[in-house]
């Protein structure tokens, strides 16, 4: 076997070997010790979006991967709290507790020591990070873990004829400025507002992405809910109702397509949410003590990022951080080079974004680099098959924006090269094809790098 042939063989074989070893580690290695006092091995507090279904399913999946027996999820005695139990090899009970009372309660639990992990449906606020500074850097990769992608769906009654709304229209609706669906081309029916409560990360995200961005405030007439599912059920029964929930809680209601700025109307589809192009897409997080984590906490976080854990994410109704190819329909608004790419190549369901005010890949993107390397190796596309397309925002002059967008693509190429991937070409399209408005939050979304493969 020549050195070149051997190198190609090793480039393909090594990722498969690592995947095999990774799978074996999550399934075959023994579980960490069972506490002799029967205390919970994992305490997850925070987001209802994460804690209502996803977190308990992930804990149960870890217990099963560790060969624990009689795994069971049951109510813990308080509303929105669940206990996951199992038996170890000696018949002793292993238990975990998930308390889903809103994102803010998770950070409070980390601070007072009642939680091992904070579940969050938004990134940590500056004030929260400062409050927890004694633990270390809560924005570090050791602490902040993106576990899934969710779409914040704007929902209406299934018979409502309205199909799409702009972010501005959604904000005006929830501010009470639009009071009849007739103003939006619907029936002459009064608008009824349904919203999550103030403890909810879902509401925090809605407030940031919709209300604050449009200079609006939630109308006092809105009915408030602690649970996504309860809100969705109410909307599905009321002809004039409108609400917002996580993607997994749309239920019998109808989700509307959303536009932001100059973007096209986008439904909360799996592909658009996975790439975070959908205007109201958001990340779901777990935050851990960056310096002091129990063996069970480390095992759980490792499992969440594994293929088995991400399969549970998908099963629970959220969007897993898995990479898949999609064909984009040609549109006249596409630049010529982009149209040619769409004709001949497929886009992958991963976008690389950057830490705010930095050229450094953000925490999710750092993990996505390895996911992309694994995908390209497993599909024999590690050499001259991938194209990176960088984008920017309209804040700078067009020439500078185009340069910065190409530099972002070059930064991703550099990381891929460290993993043995040779990129076919890179492009910088500046502020073309925005996926969000030119607000501060929108500019962060527009600064991205897409991945295409031939």
Coordinates of C-alpha atoms in Angstrom, one line a residue:
X1 CA 0.0 0.0 0.0
X2 CA 1.5 3.3 -1.1
X3 CA 1.8 6.2 1.5
X4 CA -0.9 8.2 -0.4
X5 CA -3.3 5.2 -0.5
X6 CA -2.6 4.5 3.2
X7 CA -3.3 8.1 4.1
X8 CA -6.6 8.1 2.3
X9 CA -7.5 4.8 4.0
X10 CA -6.6 6.2 7.4
X11 CA -8.5 9.4 6.8
X12 CA -11.6 7.4 6.2
X13 CA -11.0 4.7 8.8
X14 CA -10.1 6.9 11.8
X15 CA -13.4 8.7 12.1
X16 CA -15.3 5.4 11.9
X17 CA -13.0 4.0 14.6
X18 CA -13.6 7.0 16.8
X19 CA -17.4 6.7 16.3
X20 CA -17.3 3.0 17.3
X21 CA -15.2 3.8 20.4
X22 CA -17.5 6.6 21.3
X23 CA -20.6 4.4 21.0
X24 CA -19.0 1.7 23.0
X25 CA -18.1 4.1 25.8
X26 CA -21.6 5.4 26.2
X27 CA -23.2 1.9 26.2
X28 CA -20.7 -0.4 27.7
X29 CA -18.8 1.4 30.4
X30 CA -20.2 1.1 33.9
X31 CA -22.3 3.8 35.4
X32 CA -20.8 6.1 38.0
X33 CA -21.3 5.0 41.6
X34 CA -24.7 5.0 43.2
X35 CA -24.9 7.4 46.2
X36 CA -25.3 5.4 49.4
X37 CA -27.9 7.8 50.7
X38 CA -30.1 7.5 47.7
X39 CA -29.8 11.2 46.7
X40 CA -30.3 12.3 43.2
X41 CA -27.4 11.7 40.8
X42 CA -28.6 14.5 38.6
X43 CA -30.6 17.6 39.4
X44 CA -31.7 19.6 36.4
X45 CA -33.6 22.8 37.0
X46 CA -34.8 25.5 34.6
X47 CA -36.5 25.7 31.3
X48 CA -39.9 24.2 30.8
X49 CA -39.1 23.8 27.1
X50 CA -36.2 21.6 28.0
X51 CA -37.5 20.1 31.2
X52 CA -41.0 19.1 30.2
X53 CA -40.0 16.3 27.9
X54 CA -36.5 16.4 26.5
X55 CA -34.4 16.4 29.7
X56 CA -36.3 13.4 31.3
X57 CA -36.0 11.5 28.1
X58 CA -32.2 12.2 27.9
X59 CA -31.7 11.1 31.5
X60 CA -33.7 7.9 30.9
X61 CA -31.6 7.3 27.8
X62 CA -28.4 7.7 29.8
X63 CA -29.7 5.2 32.4
X64 CA -30.5 2.7 29.7
X65 CA -27.1 3.2 28.0
X66 CA -25.4 2.4 31.4
X67 CA -27.4 -0.8 31.6
X68 CA -29.5 0.2 34.5
X69 CA -32.8 -1.6 34.8
X70 CA -36.5 -0.7 35.3
X71 CA -36.0 2.9 34.0
X72 CA -39.1 4.9 34.7
X73 CA -40.2 8.6 34.4
X74 CA -42.9 9.7 36.8
X75 CA -44.3 12.9 38.3
X76 CA -42.3 14.0 41.4
X77 CA -45.2 15.4 43.4
X78 CA -45.0 19.0 42.2
X79 CA -46.4 20.5 39.0
X80 CA -43.7 20.5 36.2
X81 CA -41.3 18.3 38.2
X82 CA -40.4 14.7 37.2
X83 CA -38.3 12.0 38.8
X84 CA -36.4 9.5 36.7
X85 CA -35.6 6.2 38.5
X86 CA -33.7 3.0 37.7
X87 CA -32.1 0.1 39.5
X88 CA -28.3 -0.6 39.4
X89 CA -26.7 -4.1 39.3
X90 CA -27.2 -4.5 43.1
X91 CA -30.9 -3.5 43.0
X92 CA -30.3 0.0 44.5
X93 CA -32.4 2.9 43.3
X94 CA -30.7 5.5 41.1
X95 CA -32.7 8.7 40.7
X96 CA -32.6 12.0 39.0
X97 CA -34.9 15.1 39.3
X98 CA -36.0 17.5 36.6
X99 CA -37.7 20.7 37.8
X100 CA -39.1 22.7 34.9
X101 CA -40.2 26.1 36.3
X102 CA -38.5 28.4 33.8
X103 CA -35.0 29.2 32.6
X104 CA -34.3 31.7 35.4
X105 CA -34.9 29.1 38.1
X106 CA -32.1 27.0 36.7
X107 CA -29.4 29.6 37.2
X108 CA -30.8 30.2 40.7
X109 CA -30.4 26.5 41.4
X110 CA -26.8 26.5 40.2
X111 CA -26.1 29.5 42.5
X112 CA -27.6 28.0 45.7
X113 CA -26.3 24.5 45.0
X114 CA -29.7 22.8 44.5
X115 CA -29.0 22.0 40.8
X116 CA -26.2 20.3 38.9
X117 CA -27.3 21.6 35.6
X118 CA -29.4 24.6 34.5
X119 CA -31.6 24.0 31.5
X120 CA -32.1 27.1 29.4
X121 CA -34.1 28.1 26.3
X122 CA -31.9 31.2 25.8
X123 CA -28.3 32.1 26.4
X124 CA -27.3 33.2 29.9
X125 CA -27.8 36.9 30.6
X126 CA -24.9 39.1 31.6
X127 CA -26.4 39.7 35.0
X128 CA -26.8 35.9 35.5
X129 CA -23.2 35.2 34.4
X130 CA -21.9 37.8 36.9
X131 CA -24.0 36.4 39.7
X132 CA -22.4 33.0 39.0
X133 CA -18.9 34.3 38.5
X134 CA -17.6 32.5 41.6
X135 CA -18.1 29.2 39.6
X136 CA -16.0 30.4 36.7
X137 CA -16.8 31.6 33.1
X138 CA -20.4 30.5 32.5
X139 CA -20.0 31.4 28.8
X140 CA -17.0 29.0 28.3
X141 CA -17.4 25.8 26.3
X142 CA -17.0 23.8 29.5
X143 CA -20.1 25.4 30.9
X144 CA -22.4 26.4 28.0
X145 CA -23.6 23.3 26.1
X146 CA -26.0 23.7 23.1
X147 CA -28.0 20.5 23.2
X148 CA -30.7 21.1 20.5
X149 CA -32.2 23.6 18.2
X150 CA -35.8 24.8 18.6
X151 CA -38.1 26.9 16.6
X152 CA -40.2 29.4 18.4
X153 CA -43.5 28.8 16.6
X154 CA -46.2 31.5 16.3
X155 CA -49.4 29.5 16.4
X156 CA -53.0 30.3 15.6
X157 CA -56.3 28.3 15.4
X158 CA -56.1 25.7 12.6
X159 CA -58.9 27.3 10.7
X160 CA -57.3 30.8 10.7
X161 CA -56.7 31.7 7.0
X162 CA -53.6 33.8 7.7
X163 CA -50.5 31.9 6.5
X164 CA -47.5 34.3 7.2
X165 CA -46.7 37.3 9.3
X166 CA -43.7 39.6 9.6
X167 CA -41.9 39.9 12.9
X168 CA -43.2 43.5 13.0
X169 CA -46.8 42.3 12.6
X170 CA -46.3 39.6 15.3
X171 CA -45.0 42.3 17.7
X172 CA -47.9 44.6 17.0
X173 CA -50.4 41.8 17.6
X174 CA -48.9 40.9 21.0
X175 CA -48.7 44.6 21.9
X176 CA -52.4 44.9 21.3
X177 CA -51.9 47.3 18.4
X178 CA -53.7 44.9 16.0
X179 CA -57.0 43.9 17.5
X180 CA -58.9 42.1 14.7
X181 CA -57.7 39.4 12.2
X182 CA -59.4 41.3 9.5
X183 CA -56.6 43.9 9.5
X184 CA -54.3 41.0 8.4
X185 CA -56.5 39.5 5.7
X186 CA -58.3 37.1 8.0
X187 CA -61.8 36.9 9.4
X188 CA -63.5 39.7 11.3
X189 CA -62.6 38.0 14.6
X190 CA -61.1 39.7 17.7
X191 CA -57.4 38.8 18.4
X192 CA -56.9 36.8 21.7
X193 CA -53.3 36.8 23.1
X194 CA -51.8 33.8 24.8
X195 CA -48.2 34.1 26.2
X196 CA -45.7 32.2 28.4
X197 CA -45.1 33.6 31.9
X198 CA -42.2 35.8 33.0
X199 CA -40.1 32.9 34.4
X200 CA -40.1 31.3 30.9
X201 CA -37.0 31.3 28.7
X202 CA -39.5 30.9 25.8
X203 CA -41.0 34.3 26.8
X204 CA -37.5 35.8 27.2
X205 CA -36.7 34.7 23.7
X206 CA -39.9 36.0 22.3
X207 CA -39.5 39.3 24.1
X208 CA -35.9 39.7 22.7
X209 CA -36.5 38.5 19.1
X210 CA -40.0 40.0 18.6
X211 CA -41.2 42.6 21.1
X212 CA -37.9 44.4 22.0
X213 CA -36.7 44.4 18.5
X214 CA -39.8 46.3 17.4
X215 CA -40.0 48.6 20.4
X216 CA -43.2 46.9 21.7
X217 CA -44.3 45.5 25.1
X218 CA -46.7 42.6 25.8
X219 CA -50.3 43.7 26.2
X220 CA -51.7 43.3 29.7
X221 CA -54.6 41.4 28.3
X222 CA -52.5 38.4 27.4
X223 CA -53.3 35.2 29.2
X224 CA -50.1 33.8 30.7
X225 CA -49.0 30.1 31.0
X226 CA -46.2 28.2 32.7
X227 CA -46.5 25.3 30.2
X228 CA -46.0 25.3 26.4
X229 CA -48.5 22.5 26.0
X230 CA -51.2 24.2 28.0
X231 CA -50.9 27.3 25.9
X232 CA -51.0 25.4 22.6
X233 CA -54.1 23.5 23.7
X234 CA -55.9 26.8 24.5
X235 CA -54.9 28.4 21.1
X236 CA -56.2 25.3 19.2
X237 CA -59.7 25.8 20.8
X238 CA -60.1 29.5 20.2
X239 CA -60.8 30.9 16.7
X240 CA -59.2 34.3 17.4
X241 CA -56.2 33.1 19.4
X242 CA -52.5 33.6 18.8
X243 CA -49.7 32.4 20.9
X244 CA -46.0 31.3 20.8
X245 CA -44.5 28.0 21.9
X246 CA -41.5 25.8 21.3
X247 CA -41.5 23.7 18.1
X248 CA -42.4 20.5 19.9
X249 CA -45.5 22.0 21.4
X250 CA -47.4 23.2 18.2
X251 CA -49.9 20.3 18.7
X252 CA -53.2 20.8 17.0
X253 CA -52.6 24.5 16.4
X254 CA -51.3 26.0 13.1
X255 CA -47.7 27.4 12.9
X256 CA -47.3 30.5 10.7
X257 CA -44.4 31.3 8.3
X258 CA -42.4 34.3 9.6
X259 CA -40.4 37.0 7.8
X260 CA -37.8 39.3 9.3
X261 CA -36.6 42.3 7.4
X262 CA -35.9 41.4 3.8
X263 CA -36.0 37.6 4.4
X264 CA -38.4 35.3 2.6
X265 CA -41.4 33.9 4.6
X266 CA -40.0 30.9 6.5
X267 CA -42.0 28.2 8.2
X268 CA -40.5 26.5 11.3
X269 CA -39.3 23.5 9.2
X270 CA -36.7 21.1 10.4
X271 CA -34.1 22.3 7.8
X272 CA -34.6 26.0 8.4
X273 CA -34.5 25.6 12.1
X274 CA -31.4 23.3 12.0
X275 CA -29.5 26.0 10.1
X276 CA -30.9 28.7 12.4
X277 CA -32.1 30.6 9.3
X278 CA -35.7 30.6 10.5
X279 CA -36.2 34.0 12.1
X280 CA -37.4 32.6 15.5
X281 CA -35.1 29.7 15.8
X282 CA -33.2 29.4 19.1
X283 CA -30.7 27.2 20.8
X284 CA -31.5 25.0 23.8
X285 CA -28.8 24.9 26.5
X286 CA -27.5 23.1 29.5
X287 CA -25.2 25.1 31.7
X288 CA -22.9 23.4 34.2
X289 CA -20.4 24.5 36.8
X290 CA -17.4 25.0 34.5
X291 CA -14.8 23.8 37.1
X292 CA -16.6 21.3 39.3
X293 CA -18.8 18.6 37.7
X294 CA -19.8 15.3 39.2
X295 CA -19.1 12.0 37.3
X296 CA -22.8 11.7 36.6
X297 CA -22.9 15.3 35.2
X298 CA -19.9 14.6 32.9
X299 CA -21.4 11.3 31.7
X300 CA -24.8 13.0 31.0
X301 CA -23.3 15.9 29.0
X302 CA -21.2 13.4 27.0
X303 CA -24.3 11.3 26.3
X304 CA -26.4 14.3 25.2
X305 CA -23.8 15.1 22.5
X306 CA -23.5 11.5 21.3
X307 CA -25.4 10.1 18.3
X308 CA -27.7 8.3 20.8
X309 CA -28.4 11.5 22.7
X310 CA -29.1 13.5 19.6
X311 CA -31.5 10.7 18.4
X312 CA -33.5 11.3 21.5
X313 CA -33.5 15.1 20.8
X314 CA -35.1 14.3 17.4
X315 CA -37.5 11.8 18.9
X316 CA -38.7 14.4 21.4
X317 CA -39.7 16.8 18.6
X318 CA -36.7 19.2 18.6
X319 CA -34.1 19.5 15.9
X320 CA -31.0 17.4 16.5
X321 CA -27.5 18.7 15.7
X322 CA -27.1 16.2 13.0
X323 CA -25.9 17.1 9.5
X324 CA -27.9 16.2 6.4
X325 CA -27.9 17.4 2.8
X326 CA -30.9 19.4 1.4
X327 CA -31.7 20.8 -2.1
X328 CA -32.6 24.5 -2.2
X329 CA -35.1 25.6 -4.8
X330 CA -33.8 28.2 -7.2
X331 CA -35.0 31.8 -6.6
X332 CA -34.5 34.9 -8.7
X333 CA -33.2 36.8 -5.6
X334 CA -30.2 34.5 -5.4
X335 CA -26.8 35.9 -6.7
X336 CA -25.6 34.2 -9.9
X337 CA -22.8 32.3 -8.2
X338 CA -25.2 31.1 -5.5
X339 CA -27.8 30.0 -8.1
X340 CA -25.1 27.9 -9.8
X341 CA -24.2 26.4 -6.5
X342 CA -27.8 25.5 -5.8
X343 CA -28.1 23.9 -9.2
X344 CA -25.1 21.6 -8.8
X345 CA -24.6 21.1 -5.1
X346 CA -26.5 20.4 -1.9
X347 CA -26.5 22.5 1.2
X348 CA -25.8 20.9 4.6
X349 CA -28.0 21.6 7.6
X350 CA -25.3 23.3 9.6
X351 CA -24.3 27.0 9.7
X352 CA -21.2 28.3 11.5
X353 CA -21.7 31.4 13.6
X354 CA -19.3 33.4 15.7
X355 CA -19.0 34.7 19.3
X356 CA -20.5 38.2 19.6
X357 CA -17.9 40.9 18.6
X358 CA -15.3 38.2 17.8
X359 CA -13.8 36.3 14.9
X360 CA -13.8 33.2 17.1
X361 CA -16.3 30.4 16.4
X362 CA -19.0 30.3 19.1
X363 CA -19.4 27.2 21.4
X364 CA -21.9 25.5 19.1
X365 CA -19.7 26.0 16.0
X366 CA -16.7 24.6 17.8
X367 CA -18.6 21.3 18.3
X368 CA -20.0 21.5 14.8
X369 CA -16.6 21.5 13.3
X370 CA -16.0 17.9 14.5
X371 CA -19.6 17.0 13.4
X372 CA -18.8 18.3 9.9
X373 CA -15.5 16.5 9.8
X374 CA -17.1 13.2 10.8
X375 CA -19.9 13.7 8.2
X376 CA -17.5 14.5 5.3
X377 CA -15.2 11.6 6.1
X378 CA -18.1 9.1 6.4
X379 CA -19.5 10.3 3.0
X380 CA -16.0 10.3 1.3
X381 CA -16.2 14.1 0.8
X382 CA -13.0 15.0 2.7
X383 CA -11.1 16.1 -0.4
X384 CA -12.3 19.0 -2.7
X385 CA -16.0 18.4 -2.2
X386 CA -17.1 21.1 0.2
X387 CA -17.7 24.7 -0.5
X388 CA -17.9 27.4 2.2
X389 CA -20.0 30.5 1.7
X390 CA -19.6 33.4 4.1
X391 CA -22.2 36.1 4.8
X392 CA -22.2 39.4 6.7
X393 CA -24.5 42.2 7.7
X394 CA -25.3 45.6 6.2
X395 CA -23.6 47.6 8.9
X396 CA -20.4 48.2 7.0
X397 CA -19.8 49.4 3.5
X398 CA -20.4 46.6 0.9
X399 CA -16.7 46.0 0.1
X400 CA -15.7 45.6 3.7
X401 CA -18.7 43.4 4.4
X402 CA -17.8 41.2 1.4
X403 CA -14.2 40.9 2.7
X404 CA -15.3 40.1 6.3
X405 CA -17.7 37.4 5.0
X406 CA -14.9 35.7 3.1
X407 CA -12.6 35.9 6.2
X408 CA -15.3 34.1 8.2
X409 CA -15.3 31.3 5.6
X410 CA -11.5 31.2 5.7
X411 CA -11.7 30.8 9.5
X412 CA -14.0 27.7 9.1
X413 CA -11.7 26.4 6.4
X414 CA -8.7 26.7 8.8
X415 CA -10.5 24.6 11.5
X416 CA -11.5 21.9 8.9
X417 CA -8.0 21.7 7.6
X418 CA -6.8 20.8 11.1
X419 CA -9.1 17.8 10.9
X420 CA -7.8 16.7 7.5
X421 CA -10.5 18.3 5.3
X422 CA -9.5 20.0 2.1
X423 CA -12.2 22.5 1.0
X424 CA -12.9 22.9 -2.7
X425 CA -13.5 26.7 -2.6
X426 CA -14.6 29.5 -0.4
X427 CA -16.9 32.5 -1.3
X428 CA -17.9 35.7 0.5
X429 CA -21.3 37.1 -0.5
X430 CA -21.3 40.0 1.9
X431 CA -24.7 41.2 3.0
X432 CA -26.6 39.4 0.3
X433 CA -29.4 36.9 1.2
X434 CA -30.1 38.1 4.8
X435 CA -31.9 35.7 7.1
X436 CA -32.7 38.4 9.6
X437 CA -33.2 42.1 9.9
X438 CA -30.3 44.5 10.5
X439 CA -31.0 44.8 14.2
X440 CA -28.2 43.8 16.7
X441 CA -29.6 40.3 17.1
X442 CA -30.3 40.1 13.4
X443 CA -26.7 41.0 12.5
X444 CA -25.4 38.2 14.6
X445 CA -27.6 35.7 12.7
X446 CA -26.6 37.2 9.3
X447 CA -22.9 36.7 10.1
X448 CA -22.7 33.1 9.1
X449 CA -20.9 30.5 7.0
X450 CA -22.9 28.0 5.0
X451 CA -21.6 24.6 3.9
X452 CA -22.3 23.0 0.5
X453 CA -21.2 19.7 -1.0
X454 CA -20.9 18.3 -4.5

